[in-house]
């Protein structure tokens, strides 16, 4: 079969749980292809409300993919189907990308109940590309029991993922920093679970103490669990699973409010991306005007907005 | 309308072959030429490669091998791709090849079939030409 771009055909393929349909649909939404809006609308309506969505974030090389590999194994043993979205950086110079996360999850390569898709970040901010958010809709419609999102290797302020998943785990490794580092705003605030990976290395216990030091300020029922793992040896993974269940049992309390906030975030992010495309259309012309001293960048921005309204 | 996107390539190594340098060099070269490259890692099965190619919706599968087994590898990967019901993913190959290997690969529809020392531009252009 040649690759179809027919939206009806893709929707049918997805309903029959054929990964070809899902794979093609993701490509279309990722590349702004024809039928994107219909696919996403359809997916939103079909989306399963019962699936668990997990986010794994952390700096490059801390072991996100390797840990996810172990987590997939746990869910597979429990008979759950698993979908994974992994994101690696796009080169700002060539536009190309090396997508290497799949390599760490290769033991699931022949399992038809595990679907792994690698996405390139393509200028995403916040560690989560527009395409990732849209792929999430399609994954939910496909009906996996568990959906795992692995972010780009991120730094201090890339916290988007937490807005779109049920449970966010932050991976750290020994040597990350001292108590002041733990107290800083941003990524340390979004974690529902702290995972200290590579805990076979020196400094793991110290890091755990430093994290707990900050977390003790929170009431016990809201305190994020801190877990030690050595993902490459499959150690500590059961504790990760328990932590996920613990956080899950907590978040049902304010489930409705959480869902409301997520929908708000989804609308905002889609609206901003549409707006960005429109603004980009006027950009070159405005740059010329600023360069010829006809206007200033601030005025140019207001001109563009006026133009959009008109 | 077909959407515009970077060319997506799966670089695959099947079976017991540790020689990774060619695959890694190709990986970074394709990246530098604006392609999105997924690497399976070593010691993969034909079924795993086909599954990855379909899941990742790639345009091209590039097989690398230095044990003299490319015709066998290509044949089994092609047959697994067929089981998935896809026929439009192009398969290219490179590594240690005898003239007889090249002949049998070409008969299967596998193109490229480059040996050691091939300039990278030749491979890049070949892949661009396929898509």
PDB file of C-alpha atoms in Angstrom, chain A residues 11-198:
ATOM      1  CA  UNK A  11      -9.239   7.740  10.647  1.00  0.00           C
ATOM      2  CA  UNK A  12     -10.442   4.261   9.674  1.00  0.00           C
ATOM      3  CA  UNK A  13      -6.936   2.829  10.028  1.00  0.00           C
ATOM      4  CA  UNK A  14      -6.663   4.376  13.488  1.00  0.00           C
ATOM      5  CA  UNK A  15     -10.025   2.983  14.545  1.00  0.00           C
ATOM      6  CA  UNK A  16      -8.783  -0.457  13.496  1.00  0.00           C
ATOM      7  CA  UNK A  17      -5.717   0.121  15.671  1.00  0.00           C
ATOM      8  CA  UNK A  18      -3.375   0.000  12.672  1.00  0.00           C
ATOM      9  CA  UNK A  19      -0.173   1.871  13.525  1.00  0.00           C
ATOM     10  CA  UNK A  20       0.230   2.908   9.879  1.00  0.00           C
ATOM     11  CA  UNK A  21      -2.757   5.207  10.377  1.00  0.00           C
ATOM     12  CA  UNK A  22      -1.348   6.720  13.543  1.00  0.00           C
ATOM     13  CA  UNK A  23       2.141   7.088  12.054  1.00  0.00           C
ATOM     14  CA  UNK A  24       0.839   8.935   8.988  1.00  0.00           C
ATOM     15  CA  UNK A  25      -1.567  11.084  10.988  1.00  0.00           C
ATOM     16  CA  UNK A  26       1.278  12.266  13.221  1.00  0.00           C
ATOM     17  CA  UNK A  27       3.333  13.217  10.162  1.00  0.00           C
ATOM     18  CA  UNK A  28       0.436  15.252   8.793  1.00  0.00           C
ATOM     19  CA  UNK A  29      -0.167  17.242  11.976  1.00  0.00           C
ATOM     20  CA  UNK A  30       3.572  17.640  12.512  1.00  0.00           C
ATOM     21  CA  UNK A  31       4.018  19.143   9.062  1.00  0.00           C
ATOM     22  CA  UNK A  32       0.871  21.245   8.853  1.00  0.00           C
ATOM     23  CA  UNK A  33      -0.417  19.008   6.090  1.00  0.00           C
ATOM     24  CA  UNK A  34      -3.875  19.131   4.597  1.00  0.00           C
ATOM     25  CA  UNK A  35      -6.475  17.578   6.880  1.00  0.00           C
ATOM     26  CA  UNK A  36      -4.602  18.478  10.051  1.00  0.00           C
ATOM     27  CA  UNK A  37      -7.489  20.325  11.681  1.00  0.00           C
ATOM     28  CA  UNK A  38      -9.988  17.590  10.867  1.00  0.00           C
ATOM     29  CA  UNK A  39      -7.710  14.882  12.176  1.00  0.00           C
ATOM     30  CA  UNK A  40      -7.208  16.759  15.435  1.00  0.00           C
ATOM     31  CA  UNK A  41     -10.905  17.505  15.894  1.00  0.00           C
ATOM     32  CA  UNK A  42     -11.761  13.886  15.255  1.00  0.00           C
ATOM     33  CA  UNK A  43      -9.024  12.771  17.641  1.00  0.00           C
ATOM     34  CA  UNK A  44     -10.261  15.080  20.395  1.00  0.00           C
ATOM     35  CA  UNK A  45     -13.740  13.575  20.160  1.00  0.00           C
ATOM     36  CA  UNK A  46     -12.407  10.014  20.139  1.00  0.00           C
ATOM     37  CA  UNK A  47      -9.891  10.609  22.909  1.00  0.00           C
ATOM     38  CA  UNK A  48      -9.906   8.134  25.730  1.00  0.00           C
ATOM     39  CA  UNK A  49     -10.538   9.782  29.080  1.00  0.00           C
ATOM     40  CA  UNK A  50      -9.117   6.909  31.068  1.00  0.00           C
ATOM     41  CA  UNK A  51      -5.560   6.743  29.788  1.00  0.00           C
ATOM     42  CA  UNK A  52      -2.730   7.767  32.063  1.00  0.00           C
ATOM     43  CA  UNK A  53      -0.317  10.361  30.675  1.00  0.00           C
ATOM     44  CA  UNK A  54       3.187  10.597  32.108  1.00  0.00           C
ATOM     45  CA  UNK A  55       5.894  13.162  31.417  1.00  0.00           C
ATOM     46  CA  UNK A  56       9.615  12.546  31.932  1.00  0.00           C
ATOM     47  CA  UNK A  57      11.855  15.577  31.869  1.00  0.00           C
ATOM     48  CA  UNK A  58      15.412  16.482  32.865  1.00  0.00           C
ATOM     49  CA  UNK A  59      18.774  17.546  31.464  1.00  0.00           C
ATOM     50  CA  UNK A  60      20.365  15.733  28.493  1.00  0.00           C
ATOM     51  CA  UNK A  61      22.001  12.448  29.407  1.00  0.00           C
ATOM     52  CA  UNK A  62      20.368  11.902  32.807  1.00  0.00           C
ATOM     53  CA  UNK A  63      18.776   8.678  31.566  1.00  0.00           C
ATOM     54  CA  UNK A  64      15.222   9.599  30.600  1.00  0.00           C
ATOM     55  CA  UNK A  65      14.986   7.158  27.690  1.00  0.00           C
ATOM     56  CA  UNK A  66      16.673   4.350  29.596  1.00  0.00           C
ATOM     57  CA  UNK A  67      14.316   4.782  32.552  1.00  0.00           C
ATOM     58  CA  UNK A  68      11.302   4.940  30.238  1.00  0.00           C
ATOM     59  CA  UNK A  69      12.475   1.642  28.737  1.00  0.00           C
ATOM     60  CA  UNK A  70      12.208   0.071  32.213  1.00  0.00           C
ATOM     61  CA  UNK A  71       8.870   1.738  32.932  1.00  0.00           C
ATOM     62  CA  UNK A  72       7.436   0.394  29.650  1.00  0.00           C
ATOM     63  CA  UNK A  73       8.525  -3.075  30.739  1.00  0.00           C
ATOM     64  CA  UNK A  74       6.589  -2.720  34.024  1.00  0.00           C
ATOM     65  CA  UNK A  75       3.406  -1.624  32.259  1.00  0.00           C
ATOM     66  CA  UNK A  76       3.745  -4.402  29.680  1.00  0.00           C
ATOM     67  CA  UNK A  77       4.021  -6.972  32.461  1.00  0.00           C
ATOM     68  CA  UNK A  78       0.739  -5.588  33.800  1.00  0.00           C
ATOM     69  CA  UNK A  79      -0.789  -6.096  30.340  1.00  0.00           C
ATOM     70  CA  UNK A  80      -1.124  -2.393  29.480  1.00  0.00           C
ATOM     71  CA  UNK A  81      -0.581  -0.963  26.002  1.00  0.00           C
ATOM     72  CA  UNK A  82       1.955   1.860  25.884  1.00  0.00           C
ATOM     73  CA  UNK A  83       2.506   4.795  23.529  1.00  0.00           C
ATOM     74  CA  UNK A  84       5.693   6.864  23.753  1.00  0.00           C
ATOM     75  CA  UNK A  85       6.442  10.292  22.274  1.00  0.00           C
ATOM     76  CA  UNK A  86      10.096  11.269  22.453  1.00  0.00           C
ATOM     77  CA  UNK A  87      11.557  14.593  21.404  1.00  0.00           C
ATOM     78  CA  UNK A  88      15.142  15.399  20.413  1.00  0.00           C
ATOM     79  CA  UNK A  89      16.553  18.739  19.264  1.00  0.00           C
ATOM     80  CA  UNK A  90      16.476  20.078  15.724  1.00  0.00           C
ATOM     81  CA  UNK A  91      19.701  21.691  14.541  1.00  0.00           C
ATOM     82  CA  UNK A  92      19.277  25.465  14.286  1.00  0.00           C
ATOM     83  CA  UNK A  93      21.906  25.402  11.529  1.00  0.00           C
ATOM     84  CA  UNK A  94      20.858  22.628   9.141  1.00  0.00           C
ATOM     85  CA  UNK A  95      17.269  21.923  10.267  1.00  0.00           C
ATOM     86  CA  UNK A  96      18.242  18.268  10.596  1.00  0.00           C
ATOM     87  CA  UNK A  97      18.092  16.154  13.733  1.00  0.00           C
ATOM     88  CA  UNK A  98      19.421  12.959  15.241  1.00  0.00           C
ATOM     89  CA  UNK A  99      16.568  11.186  17.006  1.00  0.00           C
ATOM     90  CA  UNK A 100      18.305   8.756  19.319  1.00  0.00           C
ATOM     91  CA  UNK A 101      15.821   8.002  22.101  1.00  0.00           C
ATOM     92  CA  UNK A 102      14.334   4.989  20.399  1.00  0.00           C
ATOM     93  CA  UNK A 103      17.725   3.303  20.589  1.00  0.00           C
ATOM     94  CA  UNK A 104      17.451   3.072  24.395  1.00  0.00           C
ATOM     95  CA  UNK A 105      14.051   1.428  24.153  1.00  0.00           C
ATOM     96  CA  UNK A 106      14.986  -1.180  21.575  1.00  0.00           C
ATOM     97  CA  UNK A 107      13.903  -4.156  23.633  1.00  0.00           C
ATOM     98  CA  UNK A 108      10.317  -3.129  22.825  1.00  0.00           C
ATOM     99  CA  UNK A 109      10.987  -2.812  19.107  1.00  0.00           C
ATOM    100  CA  UNK A 110       9.091  -5.952  18.143  1.00  0.00           C
ATOM    101  CA  UNK A 111       6.217  -5.582  20.629  1.00  0.00           C
ATOM    102  CA  UNK A 112       3.067  -4.596  18.759  1.00  0.00           C
ATOM    103  CA  UNK A 113       1.514  -3.188  21.953  1.00  0.00           C
ATOM    104  CA  UNK A 114       4.254  -0.582  22.306  1.00  0.00           C
ATOM    105  CA  UNK A 115       4.309   2.311  19.864  1.00  0.00           C
ATOM    106  CA  UNK A 116       7.279   4.676  19.970  1.00  0.00           C
ATOM    107  CA  UNK A 117       7.453   7.853  17.895  1.00  0.00           C
ATOM    108  CA  UNK A 118      10.447  10.189  17.742  1.00  0.00           C
ATOM    109  CA  UNK A 119       9.811  13.850  17.003  1.00  0.00           C
ATOM    110  CA  UNK A 120      12.295  16.608  16.285  1.00  0.00           C
ATOM    111  CA  UNK A 121      11.806  19.773  18.328  1.00  0.00           C
ATOM    112  CA  UNK A 122      11.702  22.103  15.295  1.00  0.00           C
ATOM    113  CA  UNK A 123      12.131  25.418  17.146  1.00  0.00           C
ATOM    114  CA  UNK A 124       9.980  24.468  20.134  1.00  0.00           C
ATOM    115  CA  UNK A 125      10.235  26.513  23.277  1.00  0.00           C
ATOM    116  CA  UNK A 126       9.501  25.157  26.727  1.00  0.00           C
ATOM    117  CA  UNK A 127      10.844  21.722  25.814  1.00  0.00           C
ATOM    118  CA  UNK A 128       7.610  20.623  24.153  1.00  0.00           C
ATOM    119  CA  UNK A 129       7.019  21.142  20.446  1.00  0.00           C
ATOM    120  CA  UNK A 130       3.648  22.094  19.009  1.00  0.00           C
ATOM    121  CA  UNK A 131       3.729  18.728  17.274  1.00  0.00           C
ATOM    122  CA  UNK A 132       4.086  16.942  20.612  1.00  0.00           C
ATOM    123  CA  UNK A 133       0.872  18.470  21.890  1.00  0.00           C
ATOM    124  CA  UNK A 134      -0.959  17.480  18.734  1.00  0.00           C
ATOM    125  CA  UNK A 135       0.575  13.990  18.723  1.00  0.00           C
ATOM    126  CA  UNK A 136      -0.815  13.598  22.248  1.00  0.00           C
ATOM    127  CA  UNK A 137      -4.350  14.070  20.912  1.00  0.00           C
ATOM    128  CA  UNK A 138      -3.764  11.365  18.317  1.00  0.00           C
ATOM    129  CA  UNK A 139      -2.216   8.995  20.873  1.00  0.00           C
ATOM    130  CA  UNK A 140      -5.240   9.459  23.151  1.00  0.00           C
ATOM    131  CA  UNK A 141      -7.598   8.746  20.267  1.00  0.00           C
ATOM    132  CA  UNK A 142      -5.669   5.599  19.399  1.00  0.00           C
ATOM    133  CA  UNK A 143      -6.476   4.422  22.911  1.00  0.00           C
ATOM    134  CA  UNK A 144      -3.252   3.456  24.641  1.00  0.00           C
ATOM    135  CA  UNK A 145      -3.603   2.596  28.340  1.00  0.00           C
ATOM    136  CA  UNK A 146      -0.492   4.595  29.161  1.00  0.00           C
ATOM    137  CA  UNK A 147       1.071   7.461  27.196  1.00  0.00           C
ATOM    138  CA  UNK A 148       4.601   8.553  28.029  1.00  0.00           C
ATOM    139  CA  UNK A 149       6.073  11.866  26.860  1.00  0.00           C
ATOM    140  CA  UNK A 150       9.828  12.279  26.978  1.00  0.00           C
ATOM    141  CA  UNK A 151      10.853  15.918  26.626  1.00  0.00           C
ATOM    142  CA  UNK A 152      13.971  17.335  25.092  1.00  0.00           C
ATOM    143  CA  UNK A 153      16.883  17.393  27.465  1.00  0.00           C
ATOM    144  CA  UNK A 154      15.909  20.593  29.246  1.00  0.00           C
ATOM    145  CA  UNK A 155      17.440  23.155  31.558  1.00  0.00           C
ATOM    146  CA  UNK A 156      15.951  25.272  34.288  1.00  0.00           C
ATOM    147  CA  UNK A 157      12.841  26.776  32.803  1.00  0.00           C
ATOM    148  CA  UNK A 158      11.339  24.331  30.317  1.00  0.00           C
ATOM    149  CA  UNK A 159       8.230  23.378  32.206  1.00  0.00           C
ATOM    150  CA  UNK A 160       5.600  23.019  29.489  1.00  0.00           C
ATOM    151  CA  UNK A 161       5.235  19.277  29.776  1.00  0.00           C
ATOM    152  CA  UNK A 162       3.607  19.515  33.224  1.00  0.00           C
ATOM    153  CA  UNK A 163       0.659  21.382  31.736  1.00  0.00           C
ATOM    154  CA  UNK A 164      -0.218  18.551  29.382  1.00  0.00           C
ATOM    155  CA  UNK A 165       0.250  15.327  31.347  1.00  0.00           C
ATOM    156  CA  UNK A 166      -1.217  13.791  34.513  1.00  0.00           C
ATOM    157  CA  UNK A 167       2.061  13.070  36.273  1.00  0.00           C
ATOM    158  CA  UNK A 168       5.438  14.762  35.685  1.00  0.00           C
ATOM    159  CA  UNK A 169       8.684  13.147  36.767  1.00  0.00           C
ATOM    160  CA  UNK A 170      11.919  15.135  36.897  1.00  0.00           C
ATOM    161  CA  UNK A 171      15.141  13.181  36.534  1.00  0.00           C
ATOM    162  CA  UNK A 172      18.289  14.383  38.244  1.00  0.00           C
ATOM    163  CA  UNK A 173      21.697  12.761  38.693  1.00  0.00           C
ATOM    164  CA  UNK A 174      24.208  12.956  41.553  1.00  0.00           C
ATOM    165  CA  UNK A 175      26.275  16.120  41.345  1.00  0.00           C
ATOM    166  CA  UNK A 176      23.338  18.237  40.232  1.00  0.00           C
ATOM    167  CA  UNK A 177      23.857  21.014  42.759  1.00  0.00           C
ATOM    168  CA  UNK A 178      23.444  22.172  46.318  1.00  0.00           C
ATOM    169  CA  UNK A 179      20.414  23.192  48.374  1.00  0.00           C
ATOM    170  CA  UNK A 180      20.264  26.633  46.786  1.00  0.00           C
ATOM    171  CA  UNK A 181      20.036  25.002  43.370  1.00  0.00           C
ATOM    172  CA  UNK A 182      17.093  22.943  44.668  1.00  0.00           C
ATOM    173  CA  UNK A 183      15.351  26.045  45.955  1.00  0.00           C
ATOM    174  CA  UNK A 184      15.393  27.849  42.604  1.00  0.00           C
ATOM    175  CA  UNK A 185      12.159  28.446  40.753  1.00  0.00           C
ATOM    176  CA  UNK A 186      11.230  26.794  37.480  1.00  0.00           C
ATOM    177  CA  UNK A 187      11.745  23.157  36.746  1.00  0.00           C
ATOM    178  CA  UNK A 188      12.146  22.149  40.388  1.00  0.00           C
ATOM    179  CA  UNK A 189       8.605  23.381  41.040  1.00  0.00           C
ATOM    180  CA  UNK A 190       6.765  21.328  38.443  1.00  0.00           C
ATOM    181  CA  UNK A 191       7.892  17.861  39.463  1.00  0.00           C
ATOM    182  CA  UNK A 192       5.272  15.517  40.912  1.00  0.00           C
ATOM    183  CA  UNK A 193       8.048  12.972  41.374  1.00  0.00           C
ATOM    184  CA  UNK A 194      11.804  13.468  41.763  1.00  0.00           C
ATOM    185  CA  UNK A 195      13.887  10.629  40.372  1.00  0.00           C
ATOM    186  CA  UNK A 196      17.583  10.488  41.195  1.00  0.00           C
ATOM    187  CA  UNK A 197      18.934   8.304  38.426  1.00  0.00           C
ATOM    188  CA  UNK A 198      22.465   6.835  38.277  1.00  0.00           C
TER     189      UNK A 198
END
